[in-house]
Amino acid sequence: MTERRHDREFVRTFFTSPTAVEGEADSAKMLRRAAQLRGMQAPDVWVPDNEDATAPSMRDEGAENIVEVVVEHGADFPGEIHPRMVWHRDSPTTRYQGFQHMLEIADPERGAIEHIDGFVIPEVGDIDDWKKADEFFTIVENEHDLEEGSLKMSVIIESGQAELAMGTLREEMGKPTNNLERLFLLVDGEVDYTKDMRAMTPTGELPEWPELRHNTSRGASAAGLIAVDGPYDDIRNVEGYHERMAENRAKGMLGIWSLTPGQVVEANTSPLPPKTGSWLLDIDGEQVELEAEDGAEVYDGDHLSLEATDGGYQLHIDGTTRTLDADELREELHGMTSYVPSMDDIVDSMEEFEAAKEAGRGAIAMEQSATLRIGGTEIDISKDRMWDEATYQAAMTPINLFQDVYENRPDQHEELNERYGADVVSRAMEVGL
Amino acid sequence: MTERRHDREFVRTFFTSPTAVEGEADSAKMLRRAAQLRGMQAPDVWVPDNEDATAPSMRDEGAENIVEVVVEHGADFPGEIHPRMVWHRDSPTTRYQGFQHMLEIADPERGAIEHIDGFVIPEVGDIDDWKKADEFFTIVENEHDLEEGSLKMSVIIESGQAELAMGTLREEMGKPTNNLERLFLLVDGEVDYTKDMRAMTPTGELPEWPELRHNTSRGASAAGLIAVDGPYDDIRNVEGYHERMAENRAKGMLGIWSLTPGQVVEANTSPLPPKTGSWLLDIDGEQVELEAEDGAEVYDGDHLSLEATDGGYQLHIDGTTRTLDADELREELHGMTSYVPSMDDIVDSMEEFEAAKEAGRGAIAMEQSATLRIGGTEIDISKDRMWDEATYQAAMTPINLFQDVYENRPDQHEELNERYGADVVSRAMEVGL
Amino acid sequence: MTERRHDREFVRTFFTSPTAVEGEADSAKMLRRAAQLRGMQAPDVWVPDNEDATAPSMRDEGAENIVEVVVEHGADFPGEIHPRMVWHRDSPTTRYQGFQHMLEIADPERGAIEHIDGFVIPEVGDIDDWKKADEFFTIVENEHDLEEGSLKMSVIIESGQAELAMGTLREEMGKPTNNLERLFLLVDGEVDYTKDMRAMTPTGELPEWPELRHNTSRGASAAGLIAVDGPYDDIRNVEGYHERMAENRAKGMLGIWSLTPGQVVEANTSPLPPKTGSWLLDIDGEQVELEAEDGAEVYDGDHLSLEATDGGYQLHIDGTTRTLDADELREELHGMTSYVPSMDDIVDSMEEFEAAKEAGRGAIAMEQSATLRIGGTEIDISKDRMWDEATYQAAMTPINLFQDVYENRPDQHEELNERYGADVVSRAMEVGL
């Protein structure tokens, strides 16, 4: 796995909050509130947003507010702080304004910059446009006697040009005339991307853009950066947010933009392994989670039912009945079930594999057993899976993420210990090292 | 949104017609017929096709026919005219033949070139192959005293090489030794692409190639060009053609190849907003359009029914019954319904947002209400959506397309006015300016 | 269609076997067994695997075993032999070890190299990493007086970097300081790719990675190479393996990795056209194969039934009944049916088209008729499809594959003749030449 380039190897949450709100006595109220979030409510990366979330007329005041609030709360904020500046590939005015705000916010005499980890640049174009932004970072660092390359730069991918630029990062980052090694997050911005691509849907809903997300994840992998998905607008739809995150994880995009502290909690916890394992039953291509009850895994839906008969079983699936003996039934259920391991299960398996490896064995079988209860009838099944070095390495991803979180977010220790128990946590911190 | 490089910002229809038909007394009959199409039957881009649609032995005659028919009808043809020449990345003979036909057709003494906007080059390979074609355009322009770069070049993407070339257009188009700024349309050619990729399906049906279409749309976005999807062979399947176009629009590919005047009509109207809005109900993942009847939106299918009870409602979905009060029912239906806005709705919302912006407000809520009637029982629901600058900009895409059409296609004014009413048309031409 | 660069134009099977097994008296036992496979059980490319399939401590012995077994059996092995070496983009130690093993195995005095066609390099990174491997091939060739470029190099694509590298192969392969023209197979390695991309799924199942497979197929097409999909772990799931291969073929990826001789048989036969044609009925988006019985194609499932009435027919679909006359019924069934042509059918159509072309006709209609029997009621339908040069060319892909197999694999002649009959085989070898 390609090593990421900065302290944080994983970023789960990218939380934007407006830097100034018009018509409020305290225009920095929402900034202050965000700065005081802690634990699962606090994001890995907090983005005081001086672009879209702040009205155009309020952006100078927004930059001032960033300085003020970060001076006040920055030292205690548990995540990284990356204000978003204005920028546009097609507007030198906007780019110059973004530069001026960076210069101002980064002035060490103002006292904010020591708590700021970098800046976020939206609406970037092709790679040469990224270099213009990078050059402004370098000038800001030079003017303010900061170490060259010390400010991280994250970009919002919201144009076809920027999507293509991600294909060249690996080679561009090595060139002597830029400091693109400062790059940190590649964040998809699907609303503006949709506009740039001129895409339309009948209801105005955003397209899913699977290829964009793949390319962002791949770009991050190839260049040692971190991929983050865009905002999920339908903020009351928690289930939809979770589905989107699950899809993203299957693409290697483990972080997502959050618009509310509620979304931050969901996005902080979603990529972590579950507390308890669970069995899934595949019903017509949909995965139904079975309920654990008195030691059995219970399905009581309408699509499937099971009866024990004299010589064996009758399995009813959507109106079709099949007569099977116990072995045939097990084979049938084998193909229909799968197991979602808990954190404890994963750690167990990794420890077991590490021990086997030390004893000179390269592959071992891991078994998972359960009693299924379908329509009141029970049957025992077991599934085994071969673990070799590659399986072990792949299983490391969630553990690496957990270890990264645990090291970087002491404010979440209490919640993590509560979730998993101190024993599992301490074993999870030991495996794979 | 990246500005496109030529007059037409949007091309809905790319209509090919054979340049010569063997065994016909008038081998240019189909050319003549195509040249006289008007209104919704006339395409944005008409492609007299001297490649695949014309037999190999008839291509010299085809080039002659193009000159003859364009001289006769070109001045009155309402769209652009872009004849397709022969070309192949692997055959210098074919490329030289294409060059000779261009030289001949573009001869000002023959009188056709003043009505011709460019040429279409099929079967291009990698970017250096595109440059060979571009060089022939330059020589043709030079030989015939046409302005350098004045002939537009469109290409058919029908090889893996050409798909990759689209990733480099933005930088190649700026180089001093080519005139690739003449590029206009990037057209997917799925039949030959399938062959080049060596893909096979059991029935011989074409694969869907979602990645190719994404990459073409992205290439167009990054380089200021226009993406067009390939031919839809099953010409009697109007519903299938519409589904393909809807999928394409969600990818930012707003234009499609048409093989018949009937397909031209469908493709000209399909990307335009509907005359009247409509409500959709999500039934098991499928969107069912509700029928408007006496002020209510009516669902009378089998999957869903609703009864009013004493204290509330009973909602039956596929055999499951849930008892809900009015608020719970509304919340449930909220998630299951969506609204497809009419042209009038879109213009309304844009006007409202523009007024709010002028009054200093950056975001406003747009509401959409309806009475649903499900199984005879009625309930009022309303949906609101926050509009900010980004929503406004994204909503501009269909309006930009409409404005582009209205400006460039006076022959479609009558049909557009009939469709929307003159008032909506004139307001649509005013918003966003 | 881009010509491939080496003898084999198509590779169906990429079969890996461990080079040494710990704890066995004969550590080369599995190598010996693989070397003696013949006919459909023998792969097009056999990969004695000195990387993942062999324990790290056994790799020197593995290299020795390769030499020994290839000397013994290589002359008679019917496919190509490409041992997999160790390599890692992040480890110079591993890369040097791979180089040393290649030097050793390729020593002509040992006698194995005359039967070895190339080597497989796993875990490659960006294009410069591929060049490091290529340089070692060149040195090995030079040290051992082999012709420069004569050893083929295949790579495993299992990182984002390598996926991006495939976009540049076409231009890199022409550069004077490398011998990348030796490239042969691009093989996806989804397990390690998943790790490199940091992707996670709840159950640990691999993501489908459709974009990776598209990009590999496209990379092969653009550079004249051959794309091969990764291993399918669930080795008892034959149906799943077939579905994966069918999906791959629709992407232009005709070869797949096999882990067992049983998988080799499936993968060798799967891309070949069927012995007999069959009709498919589309039931709710799923394709159901009809059973041929007494000259009729029979559907006897629950979703569809048909009754003849006085004036016409009643068609019941999932509880809905429609009254249709014979023509309406045919039109309805036309949209629901499709035909999977047999090898014989394909050859027939190609011969017919070739004759038409010789007679000066560019397009002809091919008809396919059948009697459908649905719920006991019969109706005749027929489908016709226009064949033009492009259809003909696309239909060539399975025939090209068959011809490539037949020429290169005499050991499969018997099975192929048994499958198709000698007459069809000999006609298939004649068409398209």
Short mmCIF file of N, CA, C and O in Angstrom, two decimals, chain B residues 279-281 290 297 326 329-338 367-372 378-383:
data_model
loop_
_atom_site.label_atom_id
_atom_site.label_comp_id
_atom_site.label_asym_id
_atom_site.label_seq_id
_atom_site.Cartn_x
_atom_site.Cartn_y
_atom_site.Cartn_z
N TRP B 279 -44.89 14.34 -11.43
CA TRP B 279 -44.44 13.71 -10.20
C TRP B 279 -44.09 12.26 -10.47
O TRP B 279 -44.78 11.57 -11.21
N LEU B 280 -43.00 11.83 -9.84
CA LEU B 280 -42.58 10.43 -9.96
C LEU B 280 -42.72 9.75 -8.60
O LEU B 280 -42.46 10.35 -7.56
N LEU B 281 -43.13 8.48 -8.63
CA LEU B 281 -43.19 7.68 -7.42
C LEU B 281 -42.20 6.54 -7.60
O LEU B 281 -42.18 5.88 -8.64
N LEU B 290 -46.71 9.70 -12.22
CA LEU B 290 -48.11 9.79 -11.77
C LEU B 290 -48.93 10.55 -12.81
O LEU B 290 -48.42 11.43 -13.51
N GLU B 297 -52.38 14.03 -8.28
CA GLU B 297 -51.41 13.18 -8.96
C GLU B 297 -51.76 11.75 -8.57
O GLU B 297 -51.67 11.38 -7.40
N ALA B 326 -50.70 11.25 9.72
CA ALA B 326 -50.50 12.05 8.50
C ALA B 326 -49.04 12.49 8.34
O ALA B 326 -48.50 12.46 7.23
N LEU B 329 -46.90 9.56 7.33
CA LEU B 329 -47.19 9.22 5.95
C LEU B 329 -46.49 10.19 5.00
O LEU B 329 -45.89 9.80 4.00
N ARG B 330 -46.57 11.49 5.33
CA ARG B 330 -45.92 12.50 4.47
C ARG B 330 -44.42 12.25 4.40
O ARG B 330 -43.82 12.36 3.34
N GLU B 331 -43.83 11.93 5.55
CA GLU B 331 -42.38 11.70 5.56
C GLU B 331 -42.03 10.50 4.68
O GLU B 331 -41.09 10.54 3.89
N GLU B 332 -42.85 9.43 4.81
CA GLU B 332 -42.65 8.24 4.00
C GLU B 332 -42.74 8.56 2.51
O GLU B 332 -41.88 8.19 1.71
N LEU B 333 -43.79 9.33 2.17
CA LEU B 333 -44.00 9.65 0.75
C LEU B 333 -42.95 10.64 0.25
O LEU B 333 -42.58 10.64 -0.93
N HIS B 334 -42.45 11.46 1.16
CA HIS B 334 -41.40 12.41 0.80
C HIS B 334 -40.21 11.68 0.19
O HIS B 334 -39.67 12.08 -0.85
N GLY B 335 -39.85 10.59 0.83
CA GLY B 335 -38.71 9.83 0.33
C GLY B 335 -38.99 9.07 -0.97
O GLY B 335 -38.08 8.69 -1.68
N MET B 336 -40.28 8.86 -1.25
CA MET B 336 -40.63 8.04 -2.41
C MET B 336 -40.98 8.87 -3.65
O MET B 336 -41.18 8.31 -4.72
N THR B 337 -41.13 10.17 -3.48
CA THR B 337 -41.57 10.99 -4.61
C THR B 337 -40.49 11.96 -5.06
O THR B 337 -39.61 12.34 -4.31
N SER B 338 -40.58 12.32 -6.32
CA SER B 338 -39.72 13.40 -6.79
C SER B 338 -40.45 14.14 -7.90
O SER B 338 -41.43 13.64 -8.45
N GLU B 367 -40.39 25.71 -3.21
CA GLU B 367 -41.34 24.68 -2.79
C GLU B 367 -42.14 24.12 -3.96
O GLU B 367 -42.46 24.82 -4.91
N GLN B 368 -42.45 22.85 -3.87
CA GLN B 368 -43.25 22.17 -4.89
C GLN B 368 -44.30 21.34 -4.15
O GLN B 368 -43.94 20.50 -3.33
N SER B 369 -45.59 21.64 -4.38
CA SER B 369 -46.65 20.93 -3.65
C SER B 369 -47.52 20.13 -4.59
O SER B 369 -47.63 20.45 -5.77
N ALA B 370 -48.17 19.14 -4.03
CA ALA B 370 -49.10 18.35 -4.84
C ALA B 370 -50.04 17.59 -3.94
O ALA B 370 -49.76 17.36 -2.76
N THR B 371 -51.19 17.23 -4.50
CA THR B 371 -52.09 16.29 -3.83
C THR B 371 -51.87 14.93 -4.50
O THR B 371 -52.06 14.80 -5.71
N LEU B 372 -51.44 13.95 -3.71
CA LEU B 372 -51.29 12.60 -4.25
C LEU B 372 -52.59 11.83 -4.04
O LEU B 372 -53.24 11.98 -2.99
N GLU B 378 -56.55 10.55 -0.79
CA GLU B 378 -55.69 11.69 -1.11
C GLU B 378 -54.88 12.18 0.08
O GLU B 378 -55.31 12.08 1.22
N ILE B 379 -53.72 12.69 -0.21
CA ILE B 379 -52.92 13.36 0.82
C ILE B 379 -52.07 14.44 0.15
O ILE B 379 -51.57 14.25 -0.95
N ASP B 380 -51.97 15.60 0.82
CA ASP B 380 -51.15 16.69 0.29
C ASP B 380 -49.70 16.53 0.74
O ASP B 380 -49.45 16.24 1.91
N ILE B 381 -48.81 16.70 -0.19
CA ILE B 381 -47.40 16.71 0.22
C ILE B 381 -46.73 17.95 -0.38
O ILE B 381 -47.25 18.56 -1.32
N SER B 382 -45.60 18.32 0.20
CA SER B 382 -44.82 19.38 -0.43
C SER B 382 -43.34 19.09 -0.22
O SER B 382 -42.95 18.50 0.79
N LYS B 383 -42.58 19.45 -1.21
CA LYS B 383 -41.13 19.23 -1.14
C LYS B 383 -40.47 20.59 -1.31
O LYS B 383 -40.86 21.35 -2.19
#
